[in-house]
Amino acid sequence: MIRAGILGATGYAGQQLAWLLFRHPHVKIHFLSSYNHTDVPFSQIYCQYEGFIQDLCIDIQSIEEHLSNIDILFIALPHGKAFPITEKALAYGVKVVDLGADFRLKSTEIYKAWYGLDHECSNLLSSAVYGLPEIHRIQISQAQLIANPGCYPTASILALAPLLKHRLIDPSSVIIDAKSGVSGAGRSANIATLFTECNESIKAYGVAGHRHTPEIEQELSLIYGENLHVSFTPHLVPMNRGILAACYGKLLHKLTQEELYEIYQFFYKDEYFIRIVENLPETRWVRGSNFCDIGLRVDGRTGRVIVISAIDNLMKGAASQAVQNMNLLFGIREIEGLELLAMIP
Amino acid sequence: MIRAGILGATGYAGQQLAWLLFRHPHVKIHFLSSYNHTDVPFSQIYCQYEGFIQDLCIDIQSIEEHLSNIDILFIALPHGKAFPITEKALAYGVKVVDLGADFRLKSTEIYKAWYGLDHECSNLLSSAVYGLPEIHRIQISQAQLIANPGCYPTASILALAPLLKHRLIDPSSVIIDAKSGVSGAGRSANIATLFTECNESIKAYGVAGHRHTPEIEQELSLIYGENLHVSFTPHLVPMNRGILAACYGKLLHKLTQEELYEIYQFFYKDEYFIRIVENLPETRWVRGSNFCDIGLRVDGRTGRVIVISAIDNLMKGAASQAVQNMNLLFGIREIEGLELLAMIP
Amino acid sequence: MIRAGILGATGYAGQQLAWLLFRHPHVKIHFLSSYNHTDVPFSQIYCQYEGFIQDLCIDIQSIEEHLSNIDILFIALPHGKAFPITEKALAYGVKVVDLGADFRLKSTEIYKAWYGLDHECSNLLSSAVYGLPEIHRIQISQAQLIANPGCYPTASILALAPLLKHRLIDPSSVIIDAKSGVSGAGRSANIATLFTECNESIKAYGVAGHRHTPEIEQELSLIYGENLHVSFTPHLVPMNRGILAACYGKLLHKLTQEELYEIYQFFYKDEYFIRIVENLPETRWVRGSNFCDIGLRVDGRTGRVIVISAIDNLMKGAASQAVQNMNLLFGIREIEGLELLAMIP
Amino acid sequence: MIRAGILGATGYAGQQLAWLLFRHPHVKIHFLSSYNHTDVPFSQIYCQYEGFIQDLCIDIQSIEEHLSNIDILFIALPHGKAFPITEKALAYGVKVVDLGADFRLKSTEIYKAWYGLDHECSNLLSSAVYGLPEIHRIQISQAQLIANPGCYPTASILALAPLLKHRLIDPSSVIIDAKSGVSGAGRSANIATLFTECNESIKAYGVAGHRHTPEIEQELSLIYGENLHVSFTPHLVPMNRGILAACYGKLLHKLTQEELYEIYQFFYKDEYFIRIVENLPETRWVRGSNFCDIGLRVDGRTGRVIVISAIDNLMKGAASQAVQNMNLLFGIREIEGLELLAMIP
């Protein structure tokens, strides 16, 4: 059994991770840790665990003493909080999956520019692997430290990778217009995410300045082979879960929709979690699962391709992707514990 | 492997059943059948099954020829539609779980009075068992034909059974004020259940005349040992899933809340799927699970007890309860395939 | 022109009041005041006022100097906060409408028992009038200080008044099962009212202990002529606005539904804002209006009457009722500024 | 008083129009007409009108006899249904505002290509005026027949007009990614718009093929002075009302955000209903109003401008824009009956 610890278990991503690890056949949760709810039974904060996960959430300060008893540490904390504990955990030989942003960007300058913080562990960046298995599977399986991708980047990179890998579109033409459920904003007391402030409305936010932009660009540049910049616009949608990304690109050569479908099907032919779908994706079909559904449309009138991808932001966009990475790290079957289909309605 | 067929697989309850049976370790779905979507792949109606359940939905007329190849038939059709096929299936030795209302009421007069139809299979009523395992477990395990309870009755009966069994309340004082998500209304084209008609509003419906009333009364009368009548008021709430029932009764003797909790905990002490909770239940904590959460409050000022129960109407209120019944029918572990916790948020 | 000030203008009720007063033909808003958003333009907190109400929200401490320039002060603050300012305002000859709970209960003991605070202005209680115009119209029109009713009490009292006035039901049988939208919880940062915590769920809260209980009992006792106690259960529903109250009572004498409808129609025959409706009320039909819709059902089987009432909690349950009271206080046409119909969907 | 008739009064747009005309000081509703609800009181379909608009909905066939008694006819029918009645009404000297698509496109070929129907009144197209007052005010005021714009085109054209008029962006770079509430799909029984099918999900639809595309292109081409093509992607969002359009364009010259704001403020300086806002627009701030809020962001990294516009699809996107057009047609103050601010929350 893999012994796991979760740092930040009472946030939505951390809790989703606990849900997944609890039912994972090869994992034993060793501790749940929380900033805000120390010494409270987990089942009192999330009552669905009543009778199942009744452990007290331990203090984040006290987790160091537990490091020698775990094999993997999941960190689900706000950015800037993962540095010291990651170093310590690695020193104990514990593998680390950071669901936050602290090890995603390879450049400390870009990290500082977008997050406003100095990077405290630049020495770890070269060995940290960006945990998008469909793109970096082999490196992940050999890593000690995984930077679990952001939710928007996961949906965006998977949607655009085939187009850029095959240089089918003008890289300067890429626009990503993405929409997220409210759980992406986390579980902290905040007027802006009250029911009454989000319900019955939609808004864009962070236009031309969202922190997931450099992460998307880093990975798409790697795939393309040259540096590129994208326009990325996130929106807040009145629903609990889900990300839908509409990705636009100018085709460099004429291409039919059928040809495009073949390219995508081939590109992802071995990927269990990527479904190239004929109908346009809807977030409900992937809710609660690790799937990324992708649909394609060629607009002959404008010479553009529109790729729509859908994920569950807390699953493929956070917790279930972290489990997928864990499975790779420990040489388990990649889909173990992740054979989940959306529950409808 | 138990070979199962589903009649009415494209309704919400039928589909939820397919979801459960697909992942059940001892079941193989032999056919899915539908009135409205014959010869369409199931995954085209419910796209979360893309890559998983791609079978064509067969014609309801043609299922007779499949009866010799299945062990159990689940019927998820509107009331009045289960009669002939149930007789045929039983004749083939197939066990039947009817998720509709056709075999729930023991009295054909009451059936006619509330459903406006003649009962076509009165001969089967004596052997049909009301499939609420927490109340009728032994009879279920020996039955051929199960009348799977309605969603409101499940929540109501489980909430009130201990009070009536122990004759703690005046039976004439029972009021059940229940609230349901919109999936209870089914998946048919209907102006009243359009998003724009249900969202941002709540209403009561069927006041003093809802068809689940006689079903609740039949079962509570059995438990109490005498005929009783209840007031039952259902409401429609703008959410997909969930039933919350607030049940009121006048205490016959003074009783503290603590004593009441002990009575309920003892009454349900062996029940995996009943959780007596300290906090008041919320439907989200049981969403997607087979649990019924029950909370209790004694109002000393008025001498009343208020019991609040929460279930998922499509699960414990329909499909997962049907699976629980199937497990009993075939002597499998009762919780097999049902170890599900709510996914939050 | 009536010069008005609003204390607590950035809460949902205060803001709704600003909305109503801004378009009222006989009112000029003299100041908006806020605890939390001092010196911020009102239109920056509530952007629908962009170009219309751009005034800075003034400090609550500084409003004393404005008292000589206003005719009416609306107080929309948490309970316990209205005492000193009410005394000062009255001393200036300013009429006061308190939308909070500080002057609703006539008994200081009951106030202390339910709100946990000493009442600091017991001297004002005898002259304070409970501002439910359909019940206390004449007293309101002659008052200086109005205790604007709570949202649940408004819906409950209007639903039950005819039954109790005419002694048609057993007063000990009254149960009120009420459901509210999330705006009732106010606009403060709070995990429990985050979108992701309220959406897709329903719960009861404050069972057998909600502070609106004594308020309902006080007024119903007055109407009935003797002290009575009721069971009151509020619920939280995933919608922005609206209260639906299902009120149950045991009929003392046999009564047809038609007779009951006649009694209600006669009782409220001169009331513009009370609509006795044949269909059961839904909160959407009164959203954004000052109406209270009431529907009636007699359950012959149990001898009970079920009265369902619907209001908008921020309107008839708070702000528009406050305007109705203001109109009465100043001898204006009672419906002035309140001729609003729900906008659907 | 202007005597008005509404054809299709029981759809969402027609009903919203009835709401607006009922409270308009210069209008008297002469008849409401409906395909599906003939001889039913309007207040029975939309119960908020109980006590106010109790008229029977008349048969669409019988409206011809009423044409001599009205001054203006509003048509809120599906496309293809407006042709014969428009001709007749104009023959009677009745002004016509068609809220449908039948007179928006100047080219009958384009109409046929996108709507699949022959245009039956090509003779009327030259005199029909596209009813976007901010763009065509003078022609509207002199017209007999107004083609009221679609909801998406209203949001899109108003967002992009200044950029294209001043030739600030490359016209081939224009992408419009728009999001709509469910009321845009109308009030007809349809599985796809059931609560349970729309709630908790978002999807794109009609990608590269939505019928509003040629309408947007026609008007933007007129403004730009040359034919242009745009990419337009609509999405369905789980909310009742509102459209948010994110419009992308490549800047031809470097331009700061401040300069852009000045250009927009100047372009719309006399427009009451256009608000150029600093914060990014949210649909809730314009809900129930005739406003179009517009926010601007320049993305220096990619050389793009992102314009976000928000309207209420049933108001500025349909009914209140129709009233604005009516006011112009009859020489009334343009904002008469439209001084409405969003009600929050």
mmCIF file with all atom_site columns, C-alpha atoms in Angstrom, chain A residues 72-217:
data_model
loop_
_atom_site.group_PDB
_atom_site.id
_atom_site.type_symbol
_atom_site.label_atom_id
_atom_site.label_alt_id
_atom_site.label_comp_id
_atom_site.label_asym_id
_atom_site.label_entity_id
_atom_site.label_seq_id
_atom_site.pdbx_PDB_ins_code
_atom_site.Cartn_x
_atom_site.Cartn_y
_atom_site.Cartn_z
_atom_site.occupancy
_atom_site.B_iso_or_equiv
_atom_site.pdbx_formal_charge
_atom_site.auth_seq_id
_atom_site.auth_comp_id
_atom_site.auth_asym_id
_atom_site.auth_atom_id
_atom_site.pdbx_PDB_model_num
ATOM 1   C CA . ILE A 1 72  ? 3.823   10.400 -1.217  1.00 0.00 ? 72  ILE A CA 1
ATOM 2   C CA . LEU A 1 73  ? 2.798   13.885 -0.191  1.00 0.00 ? 73  LEU A CA 1
ATOM 3   C CA . PHE A 1 74  ? 0.096   15.792 -2.018  1.00 0.00 ? 74  PHE A CA 1
ATOM 4   C CA . ILE A 1 75  ? 0.195   19.531 -1.525  1.00 0.00 ? 75  ILE A CA 1
ATOM 5   C CA . ALA A 1 76  ? -3.005  21.457 -2.197  1.00 0.00 ? 76  ALA A CA 1
ATOM 6   C CA . LEU A 1 77  ? -2.097  24.877 -0.847  1.00 0.00 ? 77  LEU A CA 1
ATOM 7   C CA . PRO A 1 78  ? -2.156  28.387 -2.276  1.00 0.00 ? 78  PRO A CA 1
ATOM 8   C CA . HIS A 1 79  ? 0.921   29.310 -4.324  1.00 0.00 ? 79  HIS A CA 1
ATOM 9   C CA . GLY A 1 80  ? 4.004   30.274 -2.373  1.00 0.00 ? 80  GLY A CA 1
ATOM 10  C CA . LYS A 1 81  ? 3.244   27.804 0.412   1.00 0.00 ? 81  LYS A CA 1
ATOM 11  C CA . ALA A 1 82  ? 4.799   24.647 -0.995  1.00 0.00 ? 82  ALA A CA 1
ATOM 12  C CA . PHE A 1 83  ? 8.490   25.501 -0.879  1.00 0.00 ? 83  PHE A CA 1
ATOM 13  C CA . PRO A 1 84  ? 9.876   24.449 2.530   1.00 0.00 ? 84  PRO A CA 1
ATOM 14  C CA . ILE A 1 85  ? 7.730   21.354 2.964   1.00 0.00 ? 85  ILE A CA 1
ATOM 15  C CA . THR A 1 86  ? 8.573   20.120 -0.529  1.00 0.00 ? 86  THR A CA 1
ATOM 16  C CA . GLU A 1 87  ? 12.274  20.269 0.234   1.00 0.00 ? 87  GLU A CA 1
ATOM 17  C CA . LYS A 1 88  ? 11.821  18.420 3.477   1.00 0.00 ? 88  LYS A CA 1
ATOM 18  C CA . ALA A 1 89  ? 9.604   15.765 1.998   1.00 0.00 ? 89  ALA A CA 1
ATOM 19  C CA . LEU A 1 90  ? 12.021  15.091 -0.862  1.00 0.00 ? 90  LEU A CA 1
ATOM 20  C CA . ALA A 1 91  ? 14.850  14.842 1.668   1.00 0.00 ? 91  ALA A CA 1
ATOM 21  C CA . TYR A 1 92  ? 12.912  12.055 3.353   1.00 0.00 ? 92  TYR A CA 1
ATOM 22  C CA . GLY A 1 93  ? 12.577  10.293 0.028   1.00 0.00 ? 93  GLY A CA 1
ATOM 23  C CA . VAL A 1 94  ? 8.905   11.115 -0.135  1.00 0.00 ? 94  VAL A CA 1
ATOM 24  C CA . LYS A 1 95  ? 7.543   11.762 -3.598  1.00 0.00 ? 95  LYS A CA 1
ATOM 25  C CA . VAL A 1 96  ? 5.699   15.032 -3.928  1.00 0.00 ? 96  VAL A CA 1
ATOM 26  C CA . VAL A 1 97  ? 2.779   16.065 -6.107  1.00 0.00 ? 97  VAL A CA 1
ATOM 27  C CA . ASP A 1 98  ? 2.126   19.775 -5.777  1.00 0.00 ? 98  ASP A CA 1
ATOM 28  C CA . LEU A 1 99  ? -1.337  20.721 -6.954  1.00 0.00 ? 99  LEU A CA 1
ATOM 29  C CA . GLY A 1 100 ? -0.435  24.389 -6.631  1.00 0.00 ? 100 GLY A CA 1
ATOM 30  C CA . ALA A 1 101 ? 1.561   26.581 -8.964  1.00 0.00 ? 101 ALA A CA 1
ATOM 31  C CA . ASP A 1 102 ? 4.957   26.632 -7.263  1.00 0.00 ? 102 ASP A CA 1
ATOM 32  C CA . PHE A 1 103 ? 6.807   24.200 -9.508  1.00 0.00 ? 103 PHE A CA 1
ATOM 33  C CA . ARG A 1 104 ? 4.985   24.568 -12.800 1.00 0.00 ? 104 ARG A CA 1
ATOM 34  C CA . LEU A 1 105 ? 6.943   27.410 -14.342 1.00 0.00 ? 105 LEU A CA 1
ATOM 35  C CA . LYS A 1 106 ? 10.525  26.628 -15.283 1.00 0.00 ? 106 LYS A CA 1
ATOM 36  C CA . SER A 1 107 ? 11.558  30.276 -15.201 1.00 0.00 ? 107 SER A CA 1
ATOM 37  C CA . THR A 1 108 ? 11.874  31.947 -11.805 1.00 0.00 ? 108 THR A CA 1
ATOM 38  C CA . GLU A 1 109 ? 11.586  35.332 -13.512 1.00 0.00 ? 109 GLU A CA 1
ATOM 39  C CA . ILE A 1 110 ? 8.257   34.426 -15.031 1.00 0.00 ? 110 ILE A CA 1
ATOM 40  C CA . TYR A 1 111 ? 7.160   33.008 -11.679 1.00 0.00 ? 111 TYR A CA 1
ATOM 41  C CA . LYS A 1 112 ? 8.011   36.267 -9.996  1.00 0.00 ? 112 LYS A CA 1
ATOM 42  C CA . ALA A 1 113 ? 6.431   38.394 -12.713 1.00 0.00 ? 113 ALA A CA 1
ATOM 43  C CA . TRP A 1 114 ? 3.077   36.597 -12.551 1.00 0.00 ? 114 TRP A CA 1
ATOM 44  C CA . TYR A 1 115 ? 2.895   35.530 -8.916  1.00 0.00 ? 115 TYR A CA 1
ATOM 45  C CA . GLY A 1 116 ? 4.708   38.459 -7.317  1.00 0.00 ? 116 GLY A CA 1
ATOM 46  C CA . LEU A 1 117 ? 6.909   36.194 -5.208  1.00 0.00 ? 117 LEU A CA 1
ATOM 47  C CA . ASP A 1 118 ? 10.514  35.109 -5.235  1.00 0.00 ? 118 ASP A CA 1
ATOM 48  C CA . HIS A 1 119 ? 10.875  31.440 -5.980  1.00 0.00 ? 119 HIS A CA 1
ATOM 49  C CA . GLU A 1 120 ? 12.402  29.836 -2.939  1.00 0.00 ? 120 GLU A CA 1
ATOM 50  C CA . CYS A 1 121 ? 13.357  26.497 -4.474  1.00 0.00 ? 121 CYS A CA 1
ATOM 51  C CA . SER A 1 122 ? 14.840  27.263 -7.850  1.00 0.00 ? 122 SER A CA 1
ATOM 52  C CA . ASN A 1 123 ? 17.189  24.318 -7.343  1.00 0.00 ? 123 ASN A CA 1
ATOM 53  C CA . LEU A 1 124 ? 14.239  21.947 -7.612  1.00 0.00 ? 124 LEU A CA 1
ATOM 54  C CA . LEU A 1 125 ? 12.859  23.339 -10.847 1.00 0.00 ? 125 LEU A CA 1
ATOM 55  C CA . SER A 1 126 ? 15.037  21.359 -13.181 1.00 0.00 ? 126 SER A CA 1
ATOM 56  C CA . SER A 1 127 ? 13.938  18.056 -11.707 1.00 0.00 ? 127 SER A CA 1
ATOM 57  C CA . ALA A 1 128 ? 10.284  18.987 -11.244 1.00 0.00 ? 128 ALA A CA 1
ATOM 58  C CA . VAL A 1 129 ? 8.140   17.485 -13.982 1.00 0.00 ? 129 VAL A CA 1
ATOM 59  C CA . TYR A 1 130 ? 5.003   19.107 -15.339 1.00 0.00 ? 130 TYR A CA 1
ATOM 60  C CA . GLY A 1 131 ? 2.436   16.468 -14.561 1.00 0.00 ? 131 GLY A CA 1
ATOM 61  C CA . LEU A 1 132 ? 0.368   16.246 -17.701 1.00 0.00 ? 132 LEU A CA 1
ATOM 62  C CA . PRO A 1 133 ? 0.654   12.509 -18.402 1.00 0.00 ? 133 PRO A CA 1
ATOM 63  C CA . GLU A 1 134 ? -0.588  12.686 -21.969 1.00 0.00 ? 134 GLU A CA 1
ATOM 64  C CA . ILE A 1 135 ? 2.376   14.941 -22.779 1.00 0.00 ? 135 ILE A CA 1
ATOM 65  C CA . HIS A 1 136 ? 5.107   14.015 -20.284 1.00 0.00 ? 136 HIS A CA 1
ATOM 66  C CA . ARG A 1 137 ? 4.340   10.426 -19.288 1.00 0.00 ? 137 ARG A CA 1
ATOM 67  C CA . ILE A 1 138 ? 7.861   9.046  -19.274 1.00 0.00 ? 138 ILE A CA 1
ATOM 68  C CA . GLN A 1 139 ? 9.418   11.898 -17.332 1.00 0.00 ? 139 GLN A CA 1
ATOM 69  C CA . ILE A 1 140 ? 6.600   11.710 -14.800 1.00 0.00 ? 140 ILE A CA 1
ATOM 70  C CA . SER A 1 141 ? 7.168   8.030  -14.190 1.00 0.00 ? 141 SER A CA 1
ATOM 71  C CA . GLN A 1 142 ? 10.801  8.768  -13.289 1.00 0.00 ? 142 GLN A CA 1
ATOM 72  C CA . ALA A 1 143 ? 10.266  11.897 -11.217 1.00 0.00 ? 143 ALA A CA 1
ATOM 73  C CA . GLN A 1 144 ? 10.328  12.671 -7.506  1.00 0.00 ? 144 GLN A CA 1
ATOM 74  C CA . LEU A 1 145 ? 8.513   15.985 -7.748  1.00 0.00 ? 145 LEU A CA 1
ATOM 75  C CA . ILE A 1 146 ? 5.450   16.579 -9.883  1.00 0.00 ? 146 ILE A CA 1
ATOM 76  C CA . ALA A 1 147 ? 4.012   19.989 -10.630 1.00 0.00 ? 147 ALA A CA 1
ATOM 77  C CA . ASN A 1 148 ? 0.376   19.085 -11.151 1.00 0.00 ? 148 ASN A CA 1
ATOM 78  C CA . PRO A 1 149 ? -1.043  21.296 -13.927 1.00 0.00 ? 149 PRO A CA 1
ATOM 79  C CA . GLY A 1 150 ? -3.571  24.038 -13.412 1.00 0.00 ? 150 GLY A CA 1
ATOM 80  C CA . CYS A 1 151 ? -7.161  23.423 -14.430 1.00 0.00 ? 151 CYS A CA 1
ATOM 81  C CA . TYR A 1 152 ? -7.287  25.873 -17.337 1.00 0.00 ? 152 TYR A CA 1
ATOM 82  C CA . PRO A 1 153 ? -3.869  24.770 -18.659 1.00 0.00 ? 153 PRO A CA 1
ATOM 83  C CA . THR A 1 154 ? -4.938  21.123 -18.631 1.00 0.00 ? 154 THR A CA 1
ATOM 84  C CA . ALA A 1 155 ? -7.997  21.844 -20.772 1.00 0.00 ? 155 ALA A CA 1
ATOM 85  C CA . SER A 1 156 ? -6.115  24.252 -23.038 1.00 0.00 ? 156 SER A CA 1
ATOM 86  C CA . ILE A 1 157 ? -2.934  22.291 -23.646 1.00 0.00 ? 157 ILE A CA 1
ATOM 87  C CA . LEU A 1 158 ? -4.743  19.038 -24.386 1.00 0.00 ? 158 LEU A CA 1
ATOM 88  C CA . ALA A 1 159 ? -7.007  20.875 -26.820 1.00 0.00 ? 159 ALA A CA 1
ATOM 89  C CA . LEU A 1 160 ? -4.199  22.571 -28.712 1.00 0.00 ? 160 LEU A CA 1
ATOM 90  C CA . ALA A 1 161 ? -1.316  20.092 -28.555 1.00 0.00 ? 161 ALA A CA 1
ATOM 91  C CA . PRO A 1 162 ? -2.067  18.240 -31.825 1.00 0.00 ? 162 PRO A CA 1
ATOM 92  C CA . LEU A 1 163 ? -2.542  21.471 -33.777 1.00 0.00 ? 163 LEU A CA 1
ATOM 93  C CA . LEU A 1 164 ? 0.749   22.913 -32.585 1.00 0.00 ? 164 LEU A CA 1
ATOM 94  C CA . LYS A 1 165 ? 2.758   19.706 -32.661 1.00 0.00 ? 165 LYS A CA 1
ATOM 95  C CA . HIS A 1 166 ? 1.836   19.312 -36.342 1.00 0.00 ? 166 HIS A CA 1
ATOM 96  C CA . ARG A 1 167 ? 2.193   23.033 -36.985 1.00 0.00 ? 167 ARG A CA 1
ATOM 97  C CA . LEU A 1 168 ? -1.279  23.213 -38.469 1.00 0.00 ? 168 LEU A CA 1
ATOM 98  C CA . ILE A 1 169 ? -2.093  26.665 -37.147 1.00 0.00 ? 169 ILE A CA 1
ATOM 99  C CA . ASP A 1 170 ? -0.427  30.030 -36.913 1.00 0.00 ? 170 ASP A CA 1
ATOM 100 C CA . PRO A 1 171 ? 0.862   30.121 -33.314 1.00 0.00 ? 171 PRO A CA 1
ATOM 101 C CA . SER A 1 172 ? 0.258   33.861 -33.088 1.00 0.00 ? 172 SER A CA 1
ATOM 102 C CA . SER A 1 173 ? -3.434  33.305 -33.777 1.00 0.00 ? 173 SER A CA 1
ATOM 103 C CA . VAL A 1 174 ? -4.223  31.228 -30.699 1.00 0.00 ? 174 VAL A CA 1
ATOM 104 C CA . ILE A 1 175 ? -7.063  32.440 -28.504 1.00 0.00 ? 175 ILE A CA 1
ATOM 105 C CA . ILE A 1 176 ? -8.382  30.439 -25.557 1.00 0.00 ? 176 ILE A CA 1
ATOM 106 C CA . ASP A 1 177 ? -11.753 31.497 -24.211 1.00 0.00 ? 177 ASP A CA 1
ATOM 107 C CA . ALA A 1 178 ? -12.396 29.360 -21.138 1.00 0.00 ? 178 ALA A CA 1
ATOM 108 C CA . LYS A 1 179 ? -15.283 29.027 -18.700 1.00 0.00 ? 179 LYS A CA 1
ATOM 109 C CA . SER A 1 180 ? -15.091 27.597 -15.198 1.00 0.00 ? 180 SER A CA 1
ATOM 110 C CA . GLY A 1 181 ? -17.435 26.574 -12.420 1.00 0.00 ? 181 GLY A CA 1
ATOM 111 C CA . VAL A 1 182 ? -17.159 28.351 -9.092  1.00 0.00 ? 182 VAL A CA 1
ATOM 112 C CA . SER A 1 183 ? -15.265 25.607 -7.256  1.00 0.00 ? 183 SER A CA 1
ATOM 113 C CA . GLY A 1 184 ? -12.182 26.855 -9.076  1.00 0.00 ? 184 GLY A CA 1
ATOM 114 C CA . ALA A 1 185 ? -12.220 29.820 -6.713  1.00 0.00 ? 185 ALA A CA 1
ATOM 115 C CA . GLY A 1 186 ? -11.718 27.583 -3.710  1.00 0.00 ? 186 GLY A CA 1
ATOM 116 C CA . ARG A 1 187 ? -13.433 27.239 -0.374  1.00 0.00 ? 187 ARG A CA 1
ATOM 117 C CA . SER A 1 188 ? -12.698 30.437 1.453   1.00 0.00 ? 188 SER A CA 1
ATOM 118 C CA . ALA A 1 189 ? -15.049 33.042 2.835   1.00 0.00 ? 189 ALA A CA 1
ATOM 119 C CA . ASN A 1 190 ? -15.308 35.619 0.115   1.00 0.00 ? 190 ASN A CA 1
ATOM 120 C CA . ILE A 1 191 ? -18.123 37.923 -0.918  1.00 0.00 ? 191 ILE A CA 1
ATOM 121 C CA . ALA A 1 192 ? -17.336 37.511 -4.614  1.00 0.00 ? 192 ALA A CA 1
ATOM 122 C CA . THR A 1 193 ? -18.103 33.789 -4.549  1.00 0.00 ? 193 THR A CA 1
ATOM 123 C CA . LEU A 1 194 ? -21.250 33.902 -2.429  1.00 0.00 ? 194 LEU A CA 1
ATOM 124 C CA . PHE A 1 195 ? -24.195 32.116 -3.974  1.00 0.00 ? 195 PHE A CA 1
ATOM 125 C CA . THR A 1 196 ? -26.038 35.390 -4.400  1.00 0.00 ? 196 THR A CA 1
ATOM 126 C CA . GLU A 1 197 ? -23.099 37.032 -6.159  1.00 0.00 ? 197 GLU A CA 1
ATOM 127 C CA . CYS A 1 198 ? -22.394 34.248 -8.670  1.00 0.00 ? 198 CYS A CA 1
ATOM 128 C CA . ASN A 1 199 ? -25.798 32.801 -9.369  1.00 0.00 ? 199 ASN A CA 1
ATOM 129 C CA . GLU A 1 200 ? -27.679 34.056 -12.423 1.00 0.00 ? 200 GLU A CA 1
ATOM 130 C CA . SER A 1 201 ? -24.656 35.822 -13.901 1.00 0.00 ? 201 SER A CA 1
ATOM 131 C CA . ILE A 1 202 ? -21.535 35.261 -15.934 1.00 0.00 ? 202 ILE A CA 1
ATOM 132 C CA . LYS A 1 203 ? -18.400 37.367 -16.045 1.00 0.00 ? 203 LYS A CA 1
ATOM 133 C CA . ALA A 1 204 ? -14.910 37.332 -17.479 1.00 0.00 ? 204 ALA A CA 1
ATOM 134 C CA . TYR A 1 205 ? -12.054 37.948 -15.062 1.00 0.00 ? 205 TYR A CA 1
ATOM 135 C CA . GLY A 1 206 ? -8.311  38.318 -15.150 1.00 0.00 ? 206 GLY A CA 1
ATOM 136 C CA . VAL A 1 207 ? -8.526  39.219 -18.840 1.00 0.00 ? 207 VAL A CA 1
ATOM 137 C CA . ALA A 1 208 ? -5.022  39.528 -20.320 1.00 0.00 ? 208 ALA A CA 1
ATOM 138 C CA . GLY A 1 209 ? -3.511  38.858 -16.916 1.00 0.00 ? 209 GLY A CA 1
ATOM 139 C CA . HIS A 1 210 ? -4.497  35.472 -15.529 1.00 0.00 ? 210 HIS A CA 1
ATOM 140 C CA . ARG A 1 211 ? -1.693  33.467 -13.949 1.00 0.00 ? 211 ARG A CA 1
ATOM 141 C CA . HIS A 1 212 ? -2.422  30.387 -15.954 1.00 0.00 ? 212 HIS A CA 1
ATOM 142 C CA . THR A 1 213 ? -1.322  32.193 -19.108 1.00 0.00 ? 213 THR A CA 1
ATOM 143 C CA . PRO A 1 214 ? 2.453   31.672 -18.736 1.00 0.00 ? 214 PRO A CA 1
ATOM 144 C CA . GLU A 1 215 ? 1.857   28.043 -17.808 1.00 0.00 ? 215 GLU A CA 1
ATOM 145 C CA . ILE A 1 216 ? -0.136  27.457 -20.978 1.00 0.00 ? 216 ILE A CA 1
ATOM 146 C CA . GLU A 1 217 ? 2.474   29.289 -23.030 1.00 0.00 ? 217 GLU A CA 1
#
